[in-house]
Coordinates of C-alpha atoms in Angstrom, one line a residue:
X3 CA 163.8 100.4 129.9
X4 CA 162.4 101.2 133.3
X5 CA 161.7 104.8 132.2
X6 CA 159.7 103.5 129.2
X7 CA 157.7 101.3 131.5
X8 CA 157.1 104.2 133.9
X9 CA 155.9 106.4 131.0
X10 CA 153.6 103.6 129.7
X11 CA 152.2 103.1 133.2
X12 CA 151.5 106.8 133.6
X13 CA 149.8 106.9 130.2
X14 CA 147.6 103.9 131.2
X15 CA 146.8 105.5 134.6
X16 CA 145.8 108.8 132.9
X17 CA 143.7 106.9 130.4
X18 CA 141.8 105.1 133.3
X19 CA 141.3 108.4 135.2
X20 CA 140.0 110.1 132.0
X21 CA 137.6 107.2 131.3
X22 CA 136.3 107.3 134.9
X23 CA 135.8 111.1 134.7
X24 CA 134.0 110.9 131.4
X25 CA 131.8 108.1 132.8
X26 CA 130.9 110.2 135.8
X27 CA 130.1 113.2 133.6
X28 CA 127.9 111.0 131.4
X29 CA 126.2 109.5 134.5
X30 CA 125.4 113.0 135.9
X31 CA 123.9 114.0 132.5
X32 CA 121.7 110.9 132.5
X33 CA 120.7 111.6 136.1
X34 CA 119.7 115.2 135.3
X35 CA 117.8 114.0 132.4
X36 CA 115.8 111.5 134.4
X37 CA 115.1 114.0 137.2
X38 CA 114.0 116.7 134.7
X39 CA 111.6 114.2 133.0
X40 CA 110.2 113.1 136.3
X41 CA 109.7 116.6 137.6
X42 CA 108.1 117.8 134.3
X43 CA 105.8 114.7 134.4
X44 CA 104.7 115.4 137.9
X45 CA 104.0 119.1 137.1
X46 CA 102.1 118.1 134.0
X47 CA 99.9 115.6 136.0
X48 CA 99.1 118.2 138.7
X49 CA 98.2 120.8 136.1
X50 CA 96.1 118.3 134.3
X51 CA 94.2 117.4 137.5
X52 CA 93.6 121.1 138.4
X53 CA 92.5 121.9 134.9
X54 CA 90.1 118.9 134.9
X55 CA 88.5 120.0 138.1
X56 CA 88.1 123.6 137.0
X57 CA 86.7 122.5 133.7
X58 CA 84.2 120.1 135.4
X59 CA 83.0 122.9 137.8
X60 CA 82.5 125.3 134.9
X61 CA 80.7 122.6 133.1
X62 CA 78.2 122.0 135.9
X63 CA 77.6 125.7 136.3
X64 CA 76.9 126.4 132.7
X65 CA 75.1 123.2 132.0
X66 CA 72.6 123.5 134.9
X67 CA 72.1 127.2 134.3
X68 CA 71.5 126.8 130.6
X69 CA 69.4 123.7 130.9
X70 CA 67.0 124.4 133.9
X71 CA 66.7 128.2 133.4
X72 CA 65.9 128.1 129.8
X73 CA 63.9 124.9 130.0
X74 CA 61.5 126.5 132.5
X75 CA 61.5 129.8 130.6
X76 CA 60.3 127.9 127.5
X77 CA 57.6 126.1 129.4
X78 CA 56.2 129.3 131.0
X79 CA 56.2 131.0 127.6
X80 CA 54.3 128.1 126.1
X81 CA 51.7 128.1 128.8
X82 CA 51.2 131.8 128.4
X83 CA 50.5 131.2 124.7
X84 CA 47.9 128.4 125.4
X85 CA 44.9 130.7 125.3
X86 CA 46.0 132.3 122.1
X87 CA 46.5 128.8 120.6
X88 CA 43.0 127.7 121.6
X89 CA 41.5 130.9 120.0
X90 CA 43.2 130.0 116.7
X91 CA 41.1 126.9 116.3
X92 CA 42.6 124.1 118.4
X93 CA 39.4 122.8 119.9
X94 CA 38.4 119.2 119.8
X95 CA 40.2 116.7 117.6
X96 CA 40.1 118.8 114.4
X97 CA 42.4 121.5 113.3
X98 CA 42.7 123.2 109.9
X99 CA 45.9 123.4 107.8
X100 CA 46.1 127.1 108.5
X101 CA 46.0 126.4 112.2
X102 CA 48.8 123.9 111.8
X103 CA 51.0 126.5 110.2
X104 CA 50.2 129.0 113.0
X105 CA 50.9 126.4 115.6
X106 CA 54.3 125.6 114.1
X107 CA 55.1 129.3 113.9
X108 CA 54.2 129.9 117.6
X109 CA 56.1 126.8 118.8
X110 CA 59.2 127.9 116.7
X111 CA 59.0 131.3 118.2
X112 CA 58.6 130.0 121.7
X113 CA 61.3 127.4 121.7
X114 CA 63.8 128.8 119.2
X115 CA 63.5 132.5 119.7
X116 CA 66.2 132.9 122.3
X117 CA 69.8 131.9 122.2
X118 CA 69.3 128.9 124.5
X119 CA 65.5 128.2 124.3
X120 CA 64.9 124.5 123.8
X121 CA 68.5 123.6 123.6
X122 CA 71.3 122.4 125.8
X123 CA 75.0 122.9 125.7
X124 CA 77.4 120.2 124.4
X125 CA 81.1 120.7 124.5
X126 CA 83.3 119.6 121.6
X127 CA 86.6 120.2 123.5
X128 CA 87.3 116.7 124.4
X129 CA 88.0 115.5 120.9
X130 CA 90.0 118.6 120.2
X131 CA 92.2 118.1 123.2
X132 CA 92.7 114.4 122.3
X133 CA 93.8 115.5 118.8
X134 CA 96.2 118.1 120.4
X135 CA 97.9 115.6 122.7
X136 CA 98.0 113.0 119.8
X137 CA 99.9 115.5 117.8
X138 CA 102.3 116.1 120.7
X139 CA 102.9 112.4 121.2
X140 CA 103.9 111.9 117.6
X141 CA 106.0 115.1 117.6
X142 CA 107.9 113.8 120.6
X143 CA 108.5 110.4 118.9
X144 CA 110.1 112.0 115.9
X145 CA 112.0 114.8 117.7
X146 CA 115.8 114.5 118.0
X147 CA 116.0 116.9 120.9
X148 CA 113.6 114.8 123.0
X149 CA 114.1 116.4 126.4
X150 CA 113.7 120.0 125.3
X151 CA 110.7 119.1 123.2
X152 CA 108.9 117.1 125.9
X153 CA 109.4 119.9 128.3
X154 CA 107.6 122.3 125.9
X155 CA 104.9 119.8 125.3
X156 CA 104.0 119.5 129.0
X157 CA 104.4 123.1 129.9
X158 CA 102.7 124.6 126.9
X159 CA 100.1 121.9 126.8
X160 CA 98.9 122.5 130.3
X161 CA 99.2 126.3 130.3
X162 CA 97.6 126.6 126.9
X163 CA 94.7 124.4 128.0
X164 CA 93.8 126.5 131.0
X165 CA 94.3 129.8 129.1
X166 CA 92.2 128.5 126.3
X167 CA 89.1 127.9 128.5
X168 CA 87.4 131.4 128.1
X169 CA 87.8 131.4 124.4
X170 CA 86.7 127.8 124.4
X171 CA 83.3 128.6 126.1
X172 CA 82.8 131.6 123.8
X173 CA 83.6 129.8 120.5
X174 CA 82.7 126.2 120.8
X175 CA 79.2 126.2 122.3
X176 CA 77.2 123.7 120.4
X177 CA 73.5 124.4 121.1
X178 CA 71.1 121.5 120.5
X179 CA 67.4 121.2 120.8
X180 CA 65.8 120.1 123.9
X181 CA 62.3 120.2 122.4
X182 CA 61.8 118.6 119.0
X183 CA 58.1 119.3 118.8
X184 CA 54.9 119.4 120.7
X185 CA 52.8 116.2 120.3
X186 CA 49.7 117.3 118.4
X187 CA 46.6 116.4 120.3
X188 CA 43.5 115.2 118.5
X189 CA 41.2 116.7 121.0
X190 CA 43.0 119.3 122.9
X191 CA 46.5 120.7 123.0
X192 CA 48.6 119.0 125.6
X193 CA 50.2 121.6 127.7
X194 CA 53.4 119.8 128.6
X195 CA 56.3 119.6 126.2
X196 CA 58.1 116.4 125.3
X197 CA 61.8 116.8 125.8
X198 CA 64.7 115.0 124.1
X199 CA 67.3 113.4 126.4
X200 CA 70.7 115.0 125.9
X201 CA 73.3 113.0 123.8
X202 CA 75.7 112.7 126.8
X203 CA 74.8 112.5 130.4
X204 CA 76.1 115.3 132.5
X205 CA 77.9 112.9 134.9
X206 CA 79.6 111.3 131.9
X207 CA 80.8 114.7 130.7
X208 CA 82.0 115.8 134.1
X209 CA 83.8 112.5 134.6
X210 CA 85.6 112.9 131.3
X211 CA 86.6 116.5 132.1
X212 CA 87.8 115.7 135.6
X213 CA 89.7 112.5 134.8
X214 CA 90.3 112.6 131.1
X215 CA 93.0 115.2 131.0
X216 CA 95.1 113.9 133.9
X217 CA 94.9 110.4 132.5
X218 CA 96.0 111.7 129.2
X219 CA 98.9 113.6 130.7
X220 CA 99.9 110.5 132.7
X221 CA 99.8 108.4 129.5
X222 CA 102.1 110.9 127.7
X223 CA 104.5 110.9 130.7
X224 CA 104.7 107.1 131.0
X225 CA 105.0 106.8 127.2
X226 CA 107.8 109.4 127.2
X227 CA 109.8 107.6 129.9
X228 CA 109.4 104.2 128.1
X229 CA 110.4 105.9 124.9
X230 CA 113.7 107.1 126.3
X231 CA 114.5 103.6 127.3
X232 CA 113.3 101.7 124.2
X233 CA 114.0 104.3 121.5
X234 CA 117.8 103.7 121.0
X235 CA 117.3 100.0 120.6
X236 CA 114.3 100.4 118.2
X237 CA 116.2 103.0 116.2
X238 CA 119.3 100.8 116.0
X239 CA 117.3 97.8 114.9
X240 CA 115.5 99.8 112.2
X241 CA 118.7 101.3 110.8
X242 CA 120.3 97.8 110.6
X243 CA 117.3 96.2 108.9
X244 CA 116.7 99.1 106.6
X245 CA 120.4 99.2 105.6
X246 CA 120.4 95.4 105.0
X247 CA 117.3 95.7 102.9
X248 CA 118.9 98.4 100.7
X249 CA 122.3 96.7 100.4
X250 CA 120.6 93.4 99.6
X251 CA 118.6 94.9 96.7
X252 CA 121.6 96.9 95.5
X253 CA 124.0 93.9 95.6
X254 CA 121.7 91.3 94.1
X255 CA 119.8 93.7 91.8
X256 CA 116.4 92.4 92.9
X257 CA 113.1 94.0 91.9
X258 CA 109.6 93.0 90.8
X259 CA 108.0 93.3 87.3
X260 CA 104.3 93.5 86.7
X261 CA 103.1 91.0 84.1
X262 CA 100.4 93.3 83.0
X263 CA 101.7 96.9 82.9
X264 CA 105.4 95.9 83.0
X265 CA 106.5 98.6 85.5
X266 CA 109.6 98.0 87.6
X267 CA 109.1 98.0 91.4
X268 CA 111.8 97.9 94.0
X269 CA 109.1 97.5 96.7
X270 CA 105.8 96.1 95.4
X271 CA 102.6 96.0 97.4
X272 CA 101.6 92.9 99.4
X273 CA 98.2 91.4 100.2
X274 CA 97.3 90.1 103.6
X275 CA 96.4 86.4 103.4
X276 CA 93.5 86.7 105.9
X277 CA 91.5 89.8 105.1
X278 CA 93.0 90.4 101.6
X279 CA 93.9 94.0 102.3
X280 CA 96.7 95.4 100.1
X281 CA 99.5 97.1 102.0
X282 CA 101.6 99.6 100.0
X283 CA 104.1 100.1 102.8
X284 CA 105.2 96.5 103.3
X285 CA 108.8 97.4 103.9
X286 CA 110.9 98.1 107.1
X287 CA 109.9 101.3 108.8
X288 CA 110.3 102.8 112.3
X289 CA 106.9 101.6 113.4
X290 CA 107.2 98.1 111.9
X291 CA 110.7 96.7 111.4
X292 CA 110.1 93.0 110.7
X293 CA 106.3 92.6 110.9
X294 CA 103.3 94.9 110.5
X295 CA 100.0 94.4 112.1
X296 CA 97.1 94.3 109.6
X297 CA 93.6 95.6 110.4
X298 CA 92.6 92.0 110.9
X299 CA 95.3 91.7 113.7
X300 CA 97.3 89.4 111.4
X301 CA 101.1 89.9 111.5
X302 CA 102.3 90.7 108.0
X303 CA 106.1 90.2 107.3
X304 CA 107.6 93.4 105.8
X305 CA 111.3 92.5 105.5
X306 CA 113.4 90.0 103.6
X307 CA 114.6 88.7 107.0
X308 CA 111.0 87.8 107.9
X309 CA 110.4 86.1 104.5
X310 CA 108.2 88.8 103.1
X311 CA 107.8 87.4 99.5
X312 CA 107.3 83.8 100.5
X313 CA 104.5 84.5 103.0
X314 CA 102.6 87.3 101.3
X315 CA 101.1 87.6 97.9
X316 CA 102.8 90.2 95.8
X317 CA 100.6 92.9 94.1
X318 CA 101.5 95.5 91.5
X319 CA 101.5 99.0 93.0
X320 CA 100.0 100.5 89.8
X321 CA 97.4 98.2 88.3
X322 CA 97.0 95.8 91.3
X323 CA 97.7 92.7 89.2
X324 CA 99.0 89.7 91.2
X325 CA 102.7 89.0 90.7
X326 CA 103.6 85.3 90.9
X327 CA 107.3 85.7 91.5
X328 CA 109.0 88.5 93.4
X329 CA 112.1 89.3 95.4
X330 CA 114.3 87.7 92.8
X331 CA 116.8 88.9 90.1
X332 CA 115.0 89.4 86.8
X333 CA 117.0 89.2 83.5
X334 CA 114.9 90.8 80.8
X335 CA 115.6 90.2 77.1
X336 CA 113.1 91.6 74.5
X337 CA 113.1 90.2 71.0
X338 CA 112.9 92.8 68.3
X339 CA 111.7 92.3 64.8
X340 CA 108.9 92.9 62.4
X341 CA 106.0 90.6 61.7
X342 CA 106.7 87.0 60.4
X343 CA 110.4 87.1 61.3
X344 CA 109.8 84.1 63.6
X345 CA 110.0 85.7 67.1
X346 CA 107.5 83.3 68.8
X347 CA 109.3 80.2 67.3
X348 CA 112.7 81.7 68.4
X349 CA 111.5 82.2 72.0
X350 CA 110.0 78.8 72.3
X351 CA 113.0 77.0 70.7
X352 CA 115.5 79.0 72.8
X353 CA 113.8 78.2 76.1
X354 CA 113.4 74.6 75.2
X355 CA 117.0 74.3 74.3
X356 CA 118.2 76.1 77.4
X357 CA 116.1 73.8 79.7
X358 CA 117.2 70.6 78.0
X359 CA 120.9 71.3 77.1
X360 CA 122.0 73.7 79.8
X361 CA 119.8 73.9 82.9
X362 CA 119.2 70.2 83.5
X363 CA 122.9 69.1 82.9
X364 CA 124.1 71.9 85.3
X365 CA 121.7 71.0 88.1
X366 CA 119.6 74.1 87.7
X367 CA 116.0 73.9 88.8
X368 CA 113.7 75.7 86.4
X369 CA 110.0 76.4 86.6
X370 CA 107.7 79.0 85.0
X371 CA 106.5 81.9 87.1
X372 CA 102.9 81.2 86.3
X373 CA 100.9 78.2 85.4
X374 CA 99.4 79.9 82.3
X375 CA 102.9 80.5 80.9
X376 CA 103.9 76.9 81.6
X377 CA 100.8 75.6 79.8
X378 CA 101.3 77.9 76.8
X379 CA 105.0 76.9 76.5
X380 CA 104.2 73.2 76.7
X381 CA 101.6 73.5 74.0
X382 CA 103.9 75.4 71.6
X383 CA 106.9 73.2 72.3
X384 CA 104.9 70.0 71.6
X385 CA 103.4 71.4 68.4
X386 CA 106.9 72.5 67.1
X387 CA 108.3 69.0 67.7
X388 CA 105.4 67.7 65.6
X389 CA 106.2 70.3 62.8
X390 CA 103.3 72.6 63.7
X391 CA 104.3 76.2 63.7
X392 CA 102.7 78.6 66.3
X393 CA 100.0 81.0 65.3
X394 CA 100.7 84.7 64.6
X395 CA 101.0 86.8 67.8
X396 CA 98.1 89.2 68.3
X397 CA 98.9 92.9 68.2
X398 CA 97.6 93.6 71.7
X399 CA 99.0 90.5 73.3
X400 CA 102.5 89.9 74.7
X401 CA 104.1 86.5 74.5
X402 CA 106.0 86.5 77.8
X403 CA 107.9 83.6 79.0
X404 CA 109.1 84.0 82.7
X405 CA 111.4 81.2 83.7
X406 CA 112.5 81.1 87.4
X407 CA 115.9 79.5 87.7
X408 CA 117.2 78.4 91.1
X409 CA 120.2 76.5 92.5
X410 CA 121.5 75.7 95.9
X411 CA 124.5 78.0 95.3
X412 CA 122.3 81.0 94.3
X413 CA 121.6 83.5 97.1
X414 CA 118.8 84.8 95.0
X415 CA 116.7 83.1 92.4
X416 CA 116.9 84.3 88.8
X417 CA 113.9 85.0 86.6
X418 CA 114.6 84.9 82.9
X419 CA 112.1 87.0 81.0
X420 CA 112.1 86.8 77.2
X421 CA 109.5 89.2 75.7
X422 CA 107.9 88.8 72.3
X423 CA 105.3 91.3 71.0
X424 CA 103.6 91.5 67.6
X425 CA 105.9 92.8 64.9
X426 CA 103.3 95.4 63.9
X427 CA 104.1 97.3 67.1
X428 CA 107.5 98.2 65.7
X429 CA 105.8 100.5 63.2
X430 CA 105.6 103.3 65.8
X431 CA 107.4 104.3 68.9
X432 CA 104.0 105.2 70.5
X433 CA 102.9 101.5 70.2
X434 CA 106.1 100.4 72.0
X435 CA 105.5 102.9 74.8
X436 CA 103.1 100.6 76.6
X437 CA 105.8 98.0 77.0
X438 CA 107.9 99.4 79.9
X439 CA 110.5 96.6 79.9
X440 CA 112.7 98.3 77.4
X441 CA 113.8 100.7 80.2
X442 CA 115.2 97.9 82.4
X443 CA 116.2 95.3 79.8
X444 CA 119.6 93.5 80.3
X445 CA 120.1 92.7 76.6
X446 CA 118.4 92.8 73.2
X447 CA 117.8 90.3 70.5
X448 CA 117.4 91.7 67.0
X449 CA 115.9 89.0 64.8
X450 CA 116.3 89.4 61.1
X451 CA 114.4 87.8 58.3
X452 CA 117.0 87.6 55.5
X453 CA 114.3 87.6 52.8
X454 CA 113.1 91.0 54.1
X455 CA 116.3 92.5 52.6
X456 CA 115.4 93.4 49.0
X457 CA 118.7 92.1 47.5
X458 CA 118.3 88.7 49.2
X459 CA 114.6 88.5 48.2
X460 CA 115.5 89.3 44.5
X461 CA 118.1 86.6 44.5
X462 CA 115.9 83.8 45.9
X463 CA 112.5 84.9 44.4
X464 CA 113.0 82.5 41.5
X465 CA 113.5 79.5 43.8
X466 CA 110.8 76.8 43.6
X467 CA 109.6 77.0 47.2
X468 CA 110.0 80.7 47.7
X469 CA 106.3 81.3 48.2
X470 CA 106.3 78.9 51.2
X471 CA 108.6 81.2 53.1
X472 CA 106.6 83.7 55.1
X473 CA 108.6 86.9 54.4
X474 CA 108.5 89.9 56.7
X475 CA 107.8 93.2 55.1
X476 CA 109.4 95.4 57.8
X477 CA 112.7 97.1 56.8
X478 CA 115.6 96.5 59.2
X479 CA 116.5 100.2 59.5
X480 CA 112.9 101.2 60.2
X481 CA 112.5 98.7 63.1
X482 CA 115.9 99.7 64.6
X483 CA 115.1 103.4 64.3
X484 CA 111.7 102.9 66.0
X485 CA 113.5 101.0 68.9
X486 CA 116.1 103.7 69.4
X487 CA 113.5 106.5 69.2
X488 CA 111.4 104.7 71.9
X489 CA 114.5 104.4 74.1
X490 CA 115.3 108.1 73.6
X491 CA 111.8 109.4 74.0
X492 CA 110.7 107.4 77.1
X493 CA 113.8 106.1 78.9
X494 CA 116.2 109.1 78.7
X495 CA 118.7 107.6 76.3
X496 CA 120.6 110.5 74.7
X497 CA 121.2 110.6 70.9
X498 CA 124.9 110.3 71.2
X499 CA 124.9 107.8 74.1
X500 CA 126.3 104.3 73.6
X501 CA 124.1 101.6 75.2
X502 CA 126.3 99.3 77.3
X503 CA 124.1 96.3 76.9
X504 CA 124.7 93.2 74.7
X505 CA 122.7 93.1 71.5
X506 CA 122.5 89.8 69.5
X507 CA 121.8 90.2 65.8
X508 CA 120.4 87.0 64.5
X509 CA 119.8 86.0 60.9
X510 CA 116.8 83.6 61.1
X511 CA 115.4 81.0 58.7
X512 CA 118.8 79.4 58.1
X513 CA 116.9 76.2 57.1
X514 CA 115.7 77.9 53.8
X515 CA 117.5 77.1 50.6
X516 CA 121.3 77.2 50.8
X517 CA 121.7 79.6 53.6
X518 CA 123.3 77.0 55.9
X519 CA 126.1 76.5 53.4
X520 CA 126.7 80.3 53.2
X521 CA 126.5 81.4 56.8
X522 CA 125.6 78.2 58.7
X523 CA 127.6 75.4 60.2
X524 CA 129.1 74.3 56.9
X525 CA 130.4 77.8 56.1
X526 CA 131.7 78.2 59.7
X527 CA 133.7 74.9 59.5
X528 CA 135.2 75.9 56.2
X529 CA 136.3 79.3 57.5
X530 CA 137.9 77.8 60.6
X531 CA 139.8 75.3 58.4
X532 CA 141.2 78.3 56.5
X533 CA 142.2 80.2 59.7
X534 CA 142.8 78.0 62.8
X535 CA 143.0 81.0 65.1
X536 CA 139.3 81.7 64.8
X537 CA 136.7 80.2 67.2
X538 CA 133.3 79.2 66.0
X539 CA 131.8 82.3 67.5
X540 CA 134.3 84.6 65.8
X541 CA 133.9 82.8 62.5
X542 CA 130.1 83.0 62.7
X543 CA 130.2 86.7 63.6
X544 CA 132.5 87.4 60.5
X545 CA 130.3 85.4 58.1
X546 CA 127.0 86.9 59.2
X547 CA 128.2 90.5 59.2
X548 CA 129.7 90.1 55.8
X549 CA 126.5 88.6 54.5
X550 CA 124.4 91.5 55.7
X551 CA 127.0 94.0 54.4
X552 CA 127.2 92.4 51.0
X553 CA 123.4 92.7 50.5
X554 CA 123.2 96.4 51.1
X555 CA 122.6 96.9 54.8
X556 CA 125.9 98.7 55.6
X557 CA 123.9 101.7 56.9
X558 CA 121.9 99.6 59.3
X559 CA 125.1 97.9 60.6
X560 CA 126.8 101.3 61.1
X561 CA 123.9 102.6 63.2
X562 CA 123.7 99.4 65.1
X563 CA 127.4 99.2 66.0
X564 CA 127.5 102.9 66.8
X565 CA 124.6 102.7 69.3
X566 CA 125.5 99.4 71.1
X567 CA 128.9 98.7 72.6
X568 CA 128.6 94.9 72.5
X569 CA 127.2 93.5 69.2
X570 CA 127.5 89.9 68.1
X571 CA 126.1 88.3 64.9
X572 CA 124.5 84.8 64.7
X573 CA 122.7 82.6 62.2
X574 CA 120.1 80.1 63.2
X575 CA 116.8 78.5 62.5
X576 CA 113.9 79.2 65.0
X577 CA 112.3 75.8 63.9
X578 CA 115.4 73.8 64.6
X579 CA 113.4 71.5 66.9
X580 CA 111.1 70.4 64.1
X581 CA 111.8 66.9 62.6
X582 CA 112.7 68.1 59.1
X583 CA 115.2 70.7 60.3
X584 CA 116.9 68.4 62.8
X585 CA 118.1 66.1 60.0
X586 CA 119.9 69.0 58.3
X587 CA 122.2 69.7 61.3
X588 CA 121.3 73.4 61.3
X589 CA 122.4 75.6 64.2
X590 CA 119.8 76.3 66.9
X591 CA 119.0 79.4 68.9
X592 CA 120.7 78.6 72.2
X593 CA 124.1 80.1 71.3
X594 CA 122.7 83.7 71.1
X595 CA 121.0 83.4 74.5
X596 CA 124.2 81.9 75.9
X597 CA 126.3 84.9 74.7
X598 CA 123.9 87.4 76.3
X599 CA 123.8 85.5 79.6
X600 CA 127.6 85.4 79.6
X601 CA 127.6 89.2 79.5
X602 CA 124.9 89.5 82.1
X603 CA 125.0 86.6 84.5
X604 CA 127.6 83.9 84.0
X605 CA 126.2 81.7 86.7
X606 CA 123.3 80.7 84.4
X607 CA 125.6 79.2 81.7
X608 CA 128.2 77.4 83.8

């Protein structure tokens, strides 16, 4: 036992000694790093001061030489030409047009004939050096090997600046006019030239050259030292916030949908509430982790942790349309069907039933994403309760109901999007291409008008009120083929790929004639009585599928079940909320939505 304790003690002692040794080595490395940075900084400052002084002396020499020598040369040359100018007709206050031309030619020759006549020298180096050091600063920030790179920045920056001076004076002389023109006398030519004051005073330029570079090098040095201290903490904070943002979106499947162009955006743009500038980079980055400073000096939240979506106004990155609801979990369900199958009635009835029968009893708070959608839904819902059917959907208009669902138990709000477009758009895949939501839909609703099937129409055509039924003329297989072609053409679905999303096939207009007794609640109850093992959903699925198969749509059913992994058949009436249909006890539309939500997000149906 004592031997074991001795061995353990020796191991602990060796561990402590190793830790101390490692700490000393690490401390020596840090000390060498700090000394190296300090020495390099001091060398850089000294070189900058020397270079600034040399540059300012050269500036004085060249500037005074160029300015005074060539200024007086130009004046003497102009005085020598005075007699000749008088002889050309400049007497009194009148001169001819020809004399004006001669005068301009002589003045141009006098003051622009030489390389420096009538001009002074302005140096463009200051802006270039600023640009150079700016590039070095940002290079240092993003460099992993910071110490090596900052050493090269200081050494090369100073040596290069001094070595660059001869080429600089040869290449970047900017010669500007000293004399713009002679004032034209109306009696006699004035012998003295009117000069233009240089753009920059010589003392200002000399001060910039003498003090600008050392101050710049000092700034880089101080910035580098602070960067060594702050950078690890900033980088760690950025990585943590960035990782949290990605994991949050991945786990909760949050994204934004434009209500105009319907594109999907993981990170939409956001508008500043003060100056209304749109920021396309409102997301965590190295330079702005939680907040970003706008041009108006307002702090703009750029992270979920800083409540980005609740403070800022969301904007589409493509068409710049405002988005009312963002940073939530959308659930997108398009309704597919030809014209006059009852899609608008189905959407209105389904949402009305969901709000009244499921959301409110389960303490779910619901609201529409936009005031226009809420107003439109209320109008349609009130009209249907009075027996007034909605008007036909326009070809270029989308009936889009965006219902935001929240609960105290939800980490992220849900947004239920049920899309209804005019049935004429299912005549071509190109017409569907503008509706991008098919690429990110969570489920599909295929609405069928039973009287669009030729065999069903032939059987009921002799009925008394058949003409009152608005029959769709779109074939089932054609509408389905157009949908699949659109998915394959624009969203990368392969021809042999099985879509792993729920598809509810709904036989609508169950209130017409005797359909309720054949595939409705009456027939479902009768089938369950004959086989107690069946649930109502299973019995309804069997009856509806058999009804479609018996009337010659076996090919459509085979293609549908081959393409979608999860298919369920329903029968309902989209106008089940109207007074006449309520009395007949006809099934409504809620069960199809419930089945899709159970496969997508069960929290919305519990």
